[in-house]
Amino acid sequence: MPGVLAMLGRAVRRPRGVDSVDTAGIQSETRALFFAAMLLQNNPPMSLGPVSWKSMLVVASAAALTVILADWSIQRVVPTTWLRQVAEGVSDFERSNPVILSLSSSHGRSMDAVAAELGRRSGDPGRMISITMEAGKATHFEYVLEHRLQPLLEERRADGSKVRDRLQRFILLTEWWDSCTWPADRPDVQLQGHAWTLPDFVDDALAHGIVPQNRNYVRWQFKRVLKHSTLLQNRGGIILTELTNLARGRPLGRTPEEEQAFTEWWQHYNEDGAACMLSPAEMQAYSNIVDYAQSQGLDVTIMIFAAKPNTLTPQALATTFTQYSAAMRDFARRKHARFIDISTSSPLTDQDFKADFDHVNASGNEKLSKWLLDGELSFLSCESGAVCSALASQR
Amino acid sequence: MNFTEVEAAFFLPVALAIYWLLPRRAAVQNLFLLLCSCVFYAAWDWRWLPLLWVGAAIDFTVARYIEANRGDDRLLRRRAALGVSLAWNLGALVYFKYANFFIGSAADLLQLFGLAPSWPVLQLILPLGLSFYTLQRIGYVADVYLGRETACRSPLQFALFSGYFPQITAGPIARAAELLPQLAAPRRLLAANVARGAGEFLLGYMLKAWIADTIGLRIVAPVFASSAEWTTAMHWLALLGYALQVFGDFAGYSLIAIGCSRLFGIELPVNFNHPFLSRSLPEMWRRWHISLNRWLFDYIYGPLTTSRGWFRGRFDAALLLTFLASGLWHGAAMTFVVWGLIHGCGMIVQRRWDESYRRWCRKDSRFVAWRKSALYGVAAWLCTQLVFVLALVPFNSPGLPAAARFAAGMLGSAGSRTLHLWWVDLGNIALGIGVIVVYHLTGTRWGSWLWPRFVSLPAAVRGVAYGAVIVFLALFVPIGVGTFIYQQF
């Protein structure tokens, strides 16, 4: 109460320069301000007491150590592997002079295994470079080709010859969903985070401010800076699930019911694909990609990638997969490009796919790369166009 | 830019490092903070920067003009200058925030008389932070006009006062007397500021990114989205959850802004002070969004009740008007008007009750003892919190019909849906609510020892505790969290 009265006293004191002073109404003014003073009385915030730089350093070090130790411990349970993105692929391409260039969405990471196997067989480790893009669509591949790869593809030495003069082949790896345009309400999977450089981000941020689409770039860079931290890479989800499974003595991963539900989700997804695939924008992007590659004198191969067998229902095979294969075969024929479809013919089994049912695991990649290089992609081992054509025609 | 978004993890460390490496001169530090503020605001949309700076230039000039015309014979000039400032500030606010509301309301009114006007809906974007920086600048010009403040002489200081980035998007709304003197003096890097700022930032992040967003996502959003499907109990649970969500969201933002500013050596006013301890509505409003409420009472309630106009001495009418203004400030919709009406009426009832109780106390001293009893305290607390929580029904509804449906559902719902949460989610939510409870306990005499006891622990132990909190947040909070509720206002 004394505090309130003191405030009241201060409040009723007229500040200097007030325009009108009405002494007759001071009684009501007092009551009004009393009420206002009651409203505005405030308590002091919590204090930290005296703080020295030394104690702060101890606090910060202990906190950092705790985080590092927790990260290291969780890493034992939920190991983190940094997946190659466009930046890594472009960087590899920039530093090398490959014969084969592959461009695809995230499935293309299987092509890294193909490249490794091809390098081992040919004794030329830099023979093939794969550029993969998380959640990529055809329009995104086109963006990567135009903005990131084209300058490198056309880079020339002082004498006018191409810097990457060995490049002969271009592989475009697709899945049916690469030809569906992402809905506008999925900014988290849009192009920017995966293919931009800093100037691209700055340009876009200047034009639109920082919005969900271009924030992807910042997020990816943040993840890239701390790519060895499990806490950061798997933040907010997977770790928690895995740790609670561990605490409950359950095997890591999904329960049988969850596995079944997820399989059914994939089956429906594959069945419904026909509704969105082959969108005009994405098909135009495919066309532009192939046209550009051919304009650079590259031999183009279009390959439809393998799908997990238990996600393929008869309906999905009869509609989505048949239609996509036919459309892409027709597209390849029109473009005079080689066409390979391994969506249902690969030796991969359900066990060869990762938990996302989408990407191939390490053992699957090993199996797939050997099978491909012994079969459909055996021509990648040859240099000469004529020999390769003969090889391809034998198949 | 958003403090809880990943870009802040790049922006803040770089800005802090450069800021503290600069020469320790107020002008240099202010210039750099102004640059940071421009970058921060431009990250939302640089095209709105002129609105901010033109307004700041007008108010700076107006305040200087008022200062130069202090004489008794120059009242008209001062009033005209004040009018220019109010016209610009309120004009911008009304145009961007309320134009469509007024057009729509007028059209609705005309429809009652059988007219069907086809007025266009304006495609307007509400400039980020307009509601906050406008009030701060109006407060400054009014203080200079009333002679409480001297006009700022430095355009640089005033520009920073107008657009200081930690507070520009959602406050706290500072008084000129709080901020301008700090901007005039060079700031020193103090361990206490860094420690407290980092602590406030961490606590704010916890409240927003963990507690508010978890409760909002798991409990509030599903029920409010389709309330008819949910049981009566779920309606109440969602509403209580929303009260905690709004608290976590806005108190969290305020703490982040205050902590961030403290890292730059500048103290912003406190915005929340254990609001759920309140045992009366006036107490609630001096604990919840303190900076807005004191603005409303400084520049609306106070002038109304002390001026020579109709409102003089009419406290009930002034309270109602003040809370209607508060409601409209929160949003241009009838739901916010209703929210303001509920609180205005609640404040009137509280005022009448207090006056009556004082009379009873004078007649019978037992009333004084009852007022101090635990039973009175619990009843007062329950009534206060109930009014506050119930008023959130229109606050979080897209329209009055939806609010009415939700309110009806709280009395009895035909819906049968209940929440089925994974035990980890349940534990997570319970822990989050526990943090809010402990935070409020520290504001009581029973729990006031908690914080001093923690602070007195060895530094290494406190460090491990902070580290554990960071690990916990990494486990439960995904990168990038939702926007702040109050940024939309």
Tab-separated table of N, CA and C in Angstrom, chain A residues 14-20 22 24-26 28-29 31-36 38-49 51-53 55-56 58-59 62-63 66-67 70 74 205-211 215 218-219 221-223 225 231-232 234-237 239-241 243-244 248, chain B residues 5-7 9-10 42-44 46-47 75 78 145-148 150 189-192 194-196 205 270 273 282 286-287 290 293-294 297-298 301 305-306 308 312-313 315 319 347 351 355 422-424 439 442 451 455 459-460 462-464 466-468 470-471 473-480:
chain	number	residue	atom	x	y	z
A	14	ARG	N	1.511	17.342	-11.354
A	14	ARG	CA	1.408	17.752	-12.748
A	14	ARG	C	2.787	17.852	-13.401
A	15	PRO	N	2.997	17.190	-14.500
A	15	PRO	CA	4.257	17.390	-15.198
A	15	PRO	C	4.314	18.775	-15.794
A	16	ARG	N	5.539	19.233	-15.995
A	16	ARG	CA	5.666	20.579	-16.528
A	16	ARG	C	5.159	20.635	-17.964
A	17	GLY	N	4.618	21.816	-18.306
A	17	GLY	CA	4.200	22.005	-19.692
A	17	GLY	C	2.826	21.454	-20.007
A	18	VAL	N	2.108	20.976	-18.997
A	18	VAL	CA	0.764	20.468	-19.281
A	18	VAL	C	-0.130	21.623	-19.693
A	19	ASP	N	-0.947	21.369	-20.697
A	19	ASP	CA	-1.674	22.484	-21.289
A	19	ASP	C	-2.780	23.044	-20.405
A	20	SER	N	-3.548	22.156	-19.776
A	20	SER	CA	-4.666	22.685	-18.994
A	20	SER	C	-4.625	22.097	-17.591
A	22	ASP	N	-6.776	21.742	-14.235
A	22	ASP	CA	-8.120	21.907	-13.723
A	22	ASP	C	-8.115	21.511	-12.253
A	24	ALA	N	-10.225	22.170	-9.987
A	24	ALA	CA	-11.539	21.814	-9.443
A	24	ALA	C	-11.800	20.311	-9.518
A	25	GLY	N	-11.232	19.698	-10.531
A	25	GLY	CA	-11.521	18.266	-10.705
A	25	GLY	C	-10.491	17.359	-10.096
A	26	ILE	N	-9.661	17.881	-9.189
A	26	ILE	CA	-8.553	17.089	-8.680
A	26	ILE	C	-9.023	15.862	-7.909
A	28	SER	N	-11.683	13.884	-8.515
A	28	SER	CA	-11.997	12.762	-9.406
A	28	SER	C	-10.743	12.281	-10.127
A	29	GLU	N	-9.865	13.247	-10.402
A	29	GLU	CA	-8.604	12.872	-11.062
A	29	GLU	C	-7.819	11.918	-10.175
A	31	ARG	N	-8.981	9.918	-7.931
A	31	ARG	CA	-9.584	8.577	-7.932
A	31	ARG	C	-9.232	7.816	-9.197
A	32	ALA	N	-9.275	8.542	-10.323
A	32	ALA	CA	-8.963	7.880	-11.590
A	32	ALA	C	-7.532	7.381	-11.604
A	33	LEU	N	-6.653	8.257	-11.157
A	33	LEU	CA	-5.244	7.870	-11.200
A	33	LEU	C	-4.915	6.824	-10.151
A	34	PHE	N	-5.682	6.850	-9.051
A	34	PHE	CA	-5.489	5.810	-8.054
A	34	PHE	C	-5.739	4.450	-8.691
A	35	PHE	N	-6.836	4.399	-9.449
A	35	PHE	CA	-7.172	3.137	-10.094
A	35	PHE	C	-6.114	2.750	-11.120
A	36	ALA	N	-5.669	3.757	-11.869
A	36	ALA	CA	-4.628	3.482	-12.867
A	36	ALA	C	-3.349	3.015	-12.183
A	38	MET	N	-3.127	1.489	-9.381
A	38	MET	CA	-3.345	0.107	-8.952
A	38	MET	C	-3.053	-0.852	-10.094
A	39	LEU	N	-3.463	-0.416	-11.281
A	39	LEU	CA	-3.291	-1.287	-12.446
A	39	LEU	C	-1.831	-1.431	-12.850
A	40	LEU	N	-1.097	-0.388	-12.650
A	40	LEU	CA	0.234	-0.378	-13.243
A	40	LEU	C	1.363	-0.659	-12.265
A	41	GLN	N	1.016	-0.959	-11.039
A	41	GLN	CA	2.070	-1.323	-10.097
A	41	GLN	C	2.744	-2.587	-10.616
A	42	ASN	N	4.031	-2.645	-10.468
A	42	ASN	CA	4.760	-3.765	-11.068
A	42	ASN	C	5.757	-4.344	-10.078
A	43	ASN	N	6.018	-5.604	-10.242
A	43	ASN	CA	7.005	-6.245	-9.371
A	43	ASN	C	8.339	-6.344	-10.088
A	44	PRO	N	9.450	-6.335	-9.356
A	44	PRO	CA	10.744	-6.441	-10.027
A	44	PRO	C	10.942	-7.832	-10.620
A	45	PRO	N	11.623	-7.928	-11.760
A	45	PRO	CA	11.862	-9.230	-12.362
A	45	PRO	C	12.888	-10.037	-11.571
A	46	MET	N	13.005	-11.324	-11.940
A	46	MET	CA	13.961	-12.185	-11.257
A	46	MET	C	15.390	-11.726	-11.539
A	47	SER	N	16.215	-11.798	-10.522
A	47	SER	CA	17.596	-11.343	-10.675
A	47	SER	C	18.554	-12.527	-10.710
A	48	LEU	N	19.677	-12.323	-11.341
A	48	LEU	CA	20.689	-13.383	-11.397
A	48	LEU	C	21.763	-13.182	-10.334
A	49	GLY	N	21.722	-12.046	-9.667
A	49	GLY	CA	22.766	-11.755	-8.693
A	49	GLY	C	24.052	-11.360	-9.411
A	51	VAL	N	27.357	-11.536	-11.437
A	51	VAL	CA	27.851	-12.497	-12.434
A	51	VAL	C	29.232	-12.052	-12.883
A	52	SER	N	30.175	-12.973	-12.888
A	52	SER	CA	31.513	-12.636	-13.386
A	52	SER	C	31.736	-13.377	-14.706
A	53	TRP	N	32.692	-12.888	-15.467
A	53	TRP	CA	33.021	-13.541	-16.738
A	53	TRP	C	33.514	-14.960	-16.487
A	55	SER	N	32.632	-17.053	-13.998
A	55	SER	CA	31.526	-17.982	-13.722
A	55	SER	C	30.709	-18.229	-14.989
A	56	MET	N	30.597	-17.193	-15.814
A	56	MET	CA	29.867	-17.378	-17.069
A	56	MET	C	30.557	-18.370	-17.987
A	58	VAL	N	32.428	-20.804	-17.011
A	58	VAL	CA	32.213	-22.145	-16.440
A	58	VAL	C	30.824	-22.647	-16.820
A	59	VAL	N	29.823	-21.780	-16.692
A	59	VAL	CA	28.451	-22.178	-17.041
A	59	VAL	C	28.382	-22.573	-18.518
A	62	ALA	N	30.251	-25.858	-19.192
A	62	ALA	CA	29.518	-27.024	-18.672
A	62	ALA	C	28.312	-27.320	-19.558
A	63	ALA	N	27.638	-26.262	-20.007
A	63	ALA	CA	26.475	-26.452	-20.880
A	63	ALA	C	26.903	-27.075	-22.206
A	66	THR	N	27.822	-30.689	-21.770
A	66	THR	CA	26.611	-31.511	-21.598
A	66	THR	C	25.982	-31.809	-22.955
A	67	VAL	N	25.893	-30.777	-23.792
A	67	VAL	CA	25.274	-30.956	-25.108
A	67	VAL	C	26.117	-31.909	-25.965
A	70	ALA	N	25.769	-35.450	-24.652
A	70	ALA	CA	24.452	-36.001	-24.992
A	70	ALA	C	24.403	-36.343	-26.481
A	74	ILE	N	23.739	-40.056	-27.904
A	74	ILE	CA	22.589	-40.336	-28.772
A	74	ILE	C	23.064	-40.854	-30.131
A	205	ALA	N	15.638	-13.305	-51.226
A	205	ALA	CA	15.250	-12.641	-49.971
A	205	ALA	C	15.012	-11.149	-50.200
A	206	LEU	N	15.801	-10.558	-51.109
A	206	LEU	CA	15.591	-9.140	-51.417
A	206	LEU	C	14.251	-8.938	-52.115
A	207	ALA	N	13.883	-9.914	-52.921
A	207	ALA	CA	12.633	-9.770	-53.673
A	207	ALA	C	11.412	-10.099	-52.820
A	208	HIS	N	11.537	-11.088	-51.946
A	208	HIS	CA	10.348	-11.559	-51.213
A	208	HIS	C	10.474	-11.479	-49.705
A	209	GLY	N	11.619	-11.049	-49.196
A	209	GLY	CA	11.854	-11.180	-47.760
A	209	GLY	C	12.171	-12.629	-47.441
A	210	ILE	N	12.373	-12.922	-46.176
A	210	ILE	CA	12.621	-14.321	-45.817
A	210	ILE	C	11.276	-15.008	-45.631
A	211	VAL	N	10.986	-15.922	-46.525
A	211	VAL	CA	9.708	-16.629	-46.534
A	211	VAL	C	10.004	-18.131	-46.421
A	215	ARG	N	13.648	-19.846	-46.836
A	215	ARG	CA	14.198	-20.219	-45.526
A	215	ARG	C	14.817	-21.616	-45.598
A	218	VAL	N	18.515	-21.446	-45.732
A	218	VAL	CA	19.182	-21.167	-44.450
A	218	VAL	C	19.187	-22.427	-43.586
A	219	ARG	N	18.050	-23.112	-43.595
A	219	ARG	CA	17.978	-24.332	-42.786
A	219	ARG	C	18.993	-25.368	-43.229
A	221	GLN	N	21.764	-24.825	-44.804
A	221	GLN	CA	23.117	-24.373	-44.465
A	221	GLN	C	23.405	-24.603	-42.984
A	222	PHE	N	22.384	-24.352	-42.159
A	222	PHE	CA	22.533	-24.560	-40.722
A	222	PHE	C	22.814	-26.035	-40.438
A	223	LYS	N	22.066	-26.890	-41.106
A	223	LYS	CA	22.276	-28.333	-40.923
A	223	LYS	C	23.650	-28.740	-41.438
A	225	VAL	N	26.349	-26.903	-41.552
A	225	VAL	CA	27.404	-26.461	-40.629
A	225	VAL	C	27.579	-27.472	-39.496
A	231	LEU	N	21.830	-34.544	-32.721
A	231	LEU	CA	20.764	-33.737	-32.120
A	231	LEU	C	20.204	-32.738	-33.116
A	232	LEU	N	21.067	-32.200	-33.944
A	232	LEU	CA	20.604	-31.200	-34.893
A	232	LEU	C	19.988	-31.845	-36.130
A	234	ASN	N	18.586	-34.772	-36.569
A	234	ASN	CA	17.325	-35.496	-36.360
A	234	ASN	C	16.430	-34.795	-35.368
A	235	ARG	N	16.603	-33.497	-35.256
A	235	ARG	CA	15.943	-32.742	-34.211
A	235	ARG	C	14.424	-32.868	-34.251
A	236	GLY	N	13.856	-33.028	-33.063
A	236	GLY	CA	12.407	-32.935	-32.929
A	236	GLY	C	11.615	-34.145	-33.362
A	237	GLY	N	12.235	-35.259	-33.647
A	237	GLY	CA	11.401	-36.366	-34.077
A	237	GLY	C	12.014	-37.738	-33.898
A	239	ILE	N	14.845	-39.054	-33.101
A	239	ILE	CA	15.612	-39.456	-31.922
A	239	ILE	C	14.665	-39.847	-30.804
A	240	LEU	N	13.644	-39.021	-30.641
A	240	LEU	CA	12.707	-39.240	-29.555
A	240	LEU	C	12.035	-40.595	-29.690
A	241	THR	N	11.583	-40.897	-30.908
A	241	THR	CA	10.924	-42.171	-31.151
A	241	THR	C	11.874	-43.318	-30.844
A	243	LEU	N	14.616	-43.343	-29.021
A	243	LEU	CA	15.013	-43.437	-27.617
A	243	LEU	C	13.899	-44.037	-26.764
A	244	THR	N	12.660	-43.678	-27.071
A	244	THR	CA	11.561	-44.247	-26.280
A	244	THR	C	11.389	-45.728	-26.606
A	248	ARG	N	11.617	-48.685	-23.889
A	248	ARG	CA	10.546	-49.673	-23.713
A	248	ARG	C	10.997	-51.085	-24.071
B	5	GLU	N	13.435	-18.689	-35.661
B	5	GLU	CA	13.761	-19.349	-36.921
B	5	GLU	C	15.278	-19.461	-37.071
B	6	VAL	N	15.653	-20.287	-37.995
B	6	VAL	CA	17.059	-20.624	-38.120
B	6	VAL	C	17.913	-19.434	-38.562
B	7	GLU	N	17.322	-18.487	-39.294
B	7	GLU	CA	18.129	-17.361	-39.756
B	7	GLU	C	18.677	-16.539	-38.585
B	9	ALA	N	19.897	-17.741	-35.990
B	9	ALA	CA	21.123	-18.406	-35.534
B	9	ALA	C	22.344	-17.903	-36.302
B	10	PHE	N	22.115	-17.347	-37.487
B	10	PHE	CA	23.218	-16.736	-38.243
B	10	PHE	C	23.312	-15.243	-37.921
B	42	ALA	N	13.786	-5.765	-43.214
B	42	ALA	CA	13.794	-6.081	-44.650
B	42	ALA	C	13.677	-7.576	-44.886
B	43	ALA	N	14.115	-8.358	-43.926
B	43	ALA	CA	13.981	-9.814	-44.062
B	43	ALA	C	12.510	-10.206	-44.127
B	44	TRP	N	11.650	-9.361	-43.562
B	44	TRP	CA	10.213	-9.602	-43.735
B	44	TRP	C	9.786	-9.028	-45.089
B	46	TRP	N	11.314	-5.482	-47.368
B	46	TRP	CA	11.993	-4.182	-47.347
B	46	TRP	C	11.120	-3.051	-47.872
B	47	ARG	N	10.085	-3.410	-48.645
B	47	ARG	CA	9.261	-2.354	-49.244
B	47	ARG	C	8.450	-1.580	-48.204
B	75	LEU	N	-0.117	27.241	-27.805
B	75	LEU	CA	-0.855	25.995	-27.614
B	75	LEU	C	-1.421	25.450	-28.930
B	78	ARG	N	1.160	23.697	-30.941
B	78	ARG	CA	1.496	22.378	-30.398
B	78	ARG	C	0.393	21.376	-30.725
B	145	TYR	N	4.452	16.336	-25.867
B	145	TYR	CA	3.365	17.325	-25.861
B	145	TYR	C	2.961	17.678	-24.433
B	146	LEU	N	2.844	16.646	-23.601
B	146	LEU	CA	2.422	16.869	-22.222
B	146	LEU	C	3.558	17.370	-21.337
B	147	GLY	N	4.754	17.441	-21.896
B	147	GLY	CA	5.889	17.945	-21.147
B	147	GLY	C	6.536	16.911	-20.242
B	148	ARG	N	6.151	15.650	-20.378
B	148	ARG	CA	6.780	14.612	-19.564
B	148	ARG	C	8.158	14.263	-20.091
B	150	THR	N	11.459	15.471	-22.886
B	150	THR	CA	12.009	16.467	-23.802
B	150	THR	C	12.207	15.784	-25.150
B	189	LEU	N	29.929	-3.964	-22.495
B	189	LEU	CA	29.699	-5.415	-22.460
B	189	LEU	C	29.884	-5.887	-21.020
B	190	LEU	N	28.785	-6.309	-20.411
B	190	LEU	CA	28.823	-6.752	-19.021
B	190	LEU	C	28.451	-8.226	-18.942
B	191	ALA	N	29.164	-8.950	-18.110
B	191	ALA	CA	28.878	-10.381	-17.950
B	191	ALA	C	27.441	-10.588	-17.476
B	192	ALA	N	26.989	-9.723	-16.577
B	192	ALA	CA	25.631	-9.877	-16.037
B	192	ALA	C	24.591	-9.764	-17.149
B	194	VAL	N	25.045	-10.351	-20.382
B	194	VAL	CA	25.148	-11.503	-21.284
B	194	VAL	C	24.471	-12.714	-20.646
B	195	ALA	N	24.774	-12.945	-19.358
B	195	ALA	CA	24.209	-14.108	-18.677
B	195	ALA	C	22.695	-14.011	-18.608
B	196	ARG	N	22.215	-12.854	-18.190
B	196	ARG	CA	20.769	-12.705	-18.034
B	196	ARG	C	20.066	-12.706	-19.395
B	205	TYR	N	12.538	-19.042	-25.482
B	205	TYR	CA	12.495	-20.067	-26.543
B	205	TYR	C	11.754	-21.304	-26.044
B	270	VAL	N	9.681	-4.979	-18.807
B	270	VAL	CA	9.089	-6.305	-18.569
B	270	VAL	C	7.689	-6.329	-19.156
B	273	ASN	N	4.415	-10.757	-15.868
B	273	ASN	CA	4.872	-10.933	-14.494
B	273	ASN	C	3.934	-11.914	-13.788
B	282	PRO	N	-7.858	-6.168	-12.664
B	282	PRO	CA	-6.813	-5.128	-12.736
B	282	PRO	C	-5.420	-5.707	-12.500
B	286	ARG	N	-2.079	-5.829	-15.009
B	286	ARG	CA	-0.758	-5.256	-14.740
B	286	ARG	C	0.300	-6.355	-14.730
B	287	ARG	N	-0.134	-7.587	-14.963
B	287	ARG	CA	0.824	-8.686	-15.065
B	287	ARG	C	0.909	-9.242	-16.488
B	290	ILE	N	2.108	-6.126	-20.030
B	290	ILE	CA	2.200	-4.921	-19.207
B	290	ILE	C	2.420	-3.676	-20.064
B	293	ASN	N	-0.772	-2.464	-21.748
B	293	ASN	CA	-1.787	-1.977	-20.813
B	293	ASN	C	-1.396	-0.650	-20.183
B	294	ARG	N	-0.140	-0.496	-19.870
B	294	ARG	CA	0.230	0.805	-19.303
B	294	ARG	C	0.122	1.889	-20.374
B	297	PHE	N	-3.495	2.805	-20.469
B	297	PHE	CA	-3.887	3.609	-19.315
B	297	PHE	C	-3.185	4.966	-19.312
B	298	ASP	N	-1.989	5.026	-19.863
B	298	ASP	CA	-1.280	6.316	-19.954
B	298	ASP	C	-1.963	7.257	-20.938
B	301	TYR	N	-7.031	5.786	-20.979
B	301	TYR	CA	-7.816	5.832	-19.742
B	301	TYR	C	-7.479	7.070	-18.915
B	305	THR	N	-10.215	10.176	-18.220
B	305	THR	CA	-10.839	10.388	-16.914
B	305	THR	C	-10.342	11.652	-16.211
B	306	THR	N	-9.249	12.223	-16.693
B	306	THR	CA	-8.740	13.426	-16.023
B	306	THR	C	-8.927	14.686	-16.857
B	308	ARG	N	-11.189	17.511	-19.195
B	308	ARG	CA	-12.412	18.222	-18.840
B	308	ARG	C	-13.594	17.775	-19.692
B	312	ARG	N	-14.783	12.702	-17.886
B	312	ARG	CA	-14.178	13.033	-16.591
B	312	ARG	C	-15.008	12.441	-15.452
B	313	GLY	N	-14.364	11.586	-14.687
B	313	GLY	CA	-15.049	10.964	-13.558
B	313	GLY	C	-15.929	9.787	-13.940
B	315	PHE	N	-15.652	6.647	-14.821
B	315	PHE	CA	-14.613	5.610	-14.908
B	315	PHE	C	-15.097	4.367	-15.652
B	319	LEU	N	-13.305	2.858	-18.779
B	319	LEU	CA	-12.766	1.491	-18.774
B	319	LEU	C	-13.276	0.703	-19.976
B	347	MET	N	-13.819	-5.393	-15.778
B	347	MET	CA	-13.107	-4.363	-15.009
B	347	MET	C	-14.091	-3.464	-14.258
B	351	ARG	N	-14.276	-2.990	-10.297
B	351	ARG	CA	-14.158	-1.674	-9.683
B	351	ARG	C	-15.320	-1.426	-8.719
B	355	GLU	N	-15.104	-1.008	-4.674
B	355	GLU	CA	-15.643	0.174	-3.984
B	355	GLU	C	-16.627	-0.238	-2.898
B	422	TRP	N	-0.047	-39.991	-27.434
B	422	TRP	CA	1.021	-40.928	-27.102
B	422	TRP	C	1.559	-40.521	-25.736
B	423	TRP	N	1.985	-41.505	-24.931
B	423	TRP	CA	2.385	-41.171	-23.562
B	423	TRP	C	3.569	-40.210	-23.537
B	424	VAL	N	4.403	-40.255	-24.573
B	424	VAL	CA	5.520	-39.307	-24.608
B	424	VAL	C	4.989	-37.880	-24.798
B	439	TYR	N	7.295	-21.628	-12.918
B	439	TYR	CA	7.589	-20.218	-13.188
B	439	TYR	C	6.682	-19.329	-12.343
B	442	THR	N	7.519	-19.238	-8.593
B	442	THR	CA	8.620	-18.348	-8.196
B	442	THR	C	8.124	-16.937	-7.898
B	451	TRP	N	14.272	-19.699	-7.379
B	451	TRP	CA	15.219	-19.067	-8.300
B	451	TRP	C	16.518	-18.676	-7.594
B	455	VAL	N	20.215	-20.029	-8.581
B	455	VAL	CA	21.306	-19.106	-8.916
B	455	VAL	C	22.512	-19.319	-8.010
B	459	ALA	N	28.514	-22.864	-10.518
B	459	ALA	CA	28.372	-22.505	-11.940
B	459	ALA	C	28.326	-23.745	-12.830
B	460	ALA	N	29.146	-24.743	-12.519
B	460	ALA	CA	29.191	-25.942	-13.364
B	460	ALA	C	27.848	-26.669	-13.333
B	462	ARG	N	24.910	-25.327	-12.751
B	462	ARG	CA	23.958	-24.543	-13.549
B	462	ARG	C	24.196	-24.752	-15.044
B	463	GLY	N	25.466	-24.842	-15.407
B	463	GLY	CA	25.800	-25.067	-16.817
B	463	GLY	C	25.237	-26.387	-17.311
B	464	VAL	N	25.378	-27.430	-16.485
B	464	VAL	CA	24.837	-28.746	-16.863
B	464	VAL	C	23.312	-28.648	-17.005
B	466	TYR	N	21.546	-25.977	-17.818
B	466	TYR	CA	21.255	-25.276	-19.083
B	466	TYR	C	21.483	-26.204	-20.282
B	467	GLY	N	22.575	-26.954	-20.211
B	467	GLY	CA	22.884	-27.901	-21.294
B	467	GLY	C	21.772	-28.926	-21.450
B	468	ALA	N	21.287	-29.428	-20.305
B	468	ALA	CA	20.205	-30.420	-20.347
B	468	ALA	C	18.954	-29.817	-20.981
B	470	ILE	N	18.916	-27.478	-23.237
B	470	ILE	CA	19.174	-27.375	-24.687
B	470	ILE	C	18.987	-28.740	-25.359
B	471	VAL	N	19.505	-29.781	-24.721
B	471	VAL	CA	19.347	-31.135	-25.282
B	471	VAL	C	17.857	-31.484	-25.345
B	473	LEU	N	15.342	-29.479	-25.568
B	473	LEU	CA	14.689	-28.714	-26.641
B	473	LEU	C	15.018	-29.307	-28.009
B	474	ALA	N	16.259	-29.759	-28.167
B	474	ALA	CA	16.641	-30.365	-29.445
B	474	ALA	C	15.848	-31.641	-29.690
B	475	LEU	N	15.536	-32.356	-28.623
B	475	LEU	CA	14.776	-33.598	-28.781
B	475	LEU	C	13.317	-33.319	-29.129
B	476	PHE	N	12.759	-32.285	-28.537
B	476	PHE	CA	11.317	-32.083	-28.660
B	476	PHE	C	10.914	-31.015	-29.659
B	477	VAL	N	11.822	-30.144	-30.039
B	477	VAL	CA	11.420	-29.015	-30.885
B	477	VAL	C	12.078	-29.139	-32.253
B	478	PRO	N	11.282	-29.231	-33.316
B	478	PRO	CA	11.888	-29.290	-34.644
B	478	PRO	C	12.483	-27.948	-35.041
B	479	ILE	N	13.370	-27.975	-36.032
B	479	ILE	CA	13.947	-26.713	-36.517
B	479	ILE	C	12.833	-25.878	-37.128
B	480	GLY	N	12.786	-24.624	-36.712
B	480	GLY	CA	11.769	-23.742	-37.272
B	480	GLY	C	10.436	-23.982	-36.596
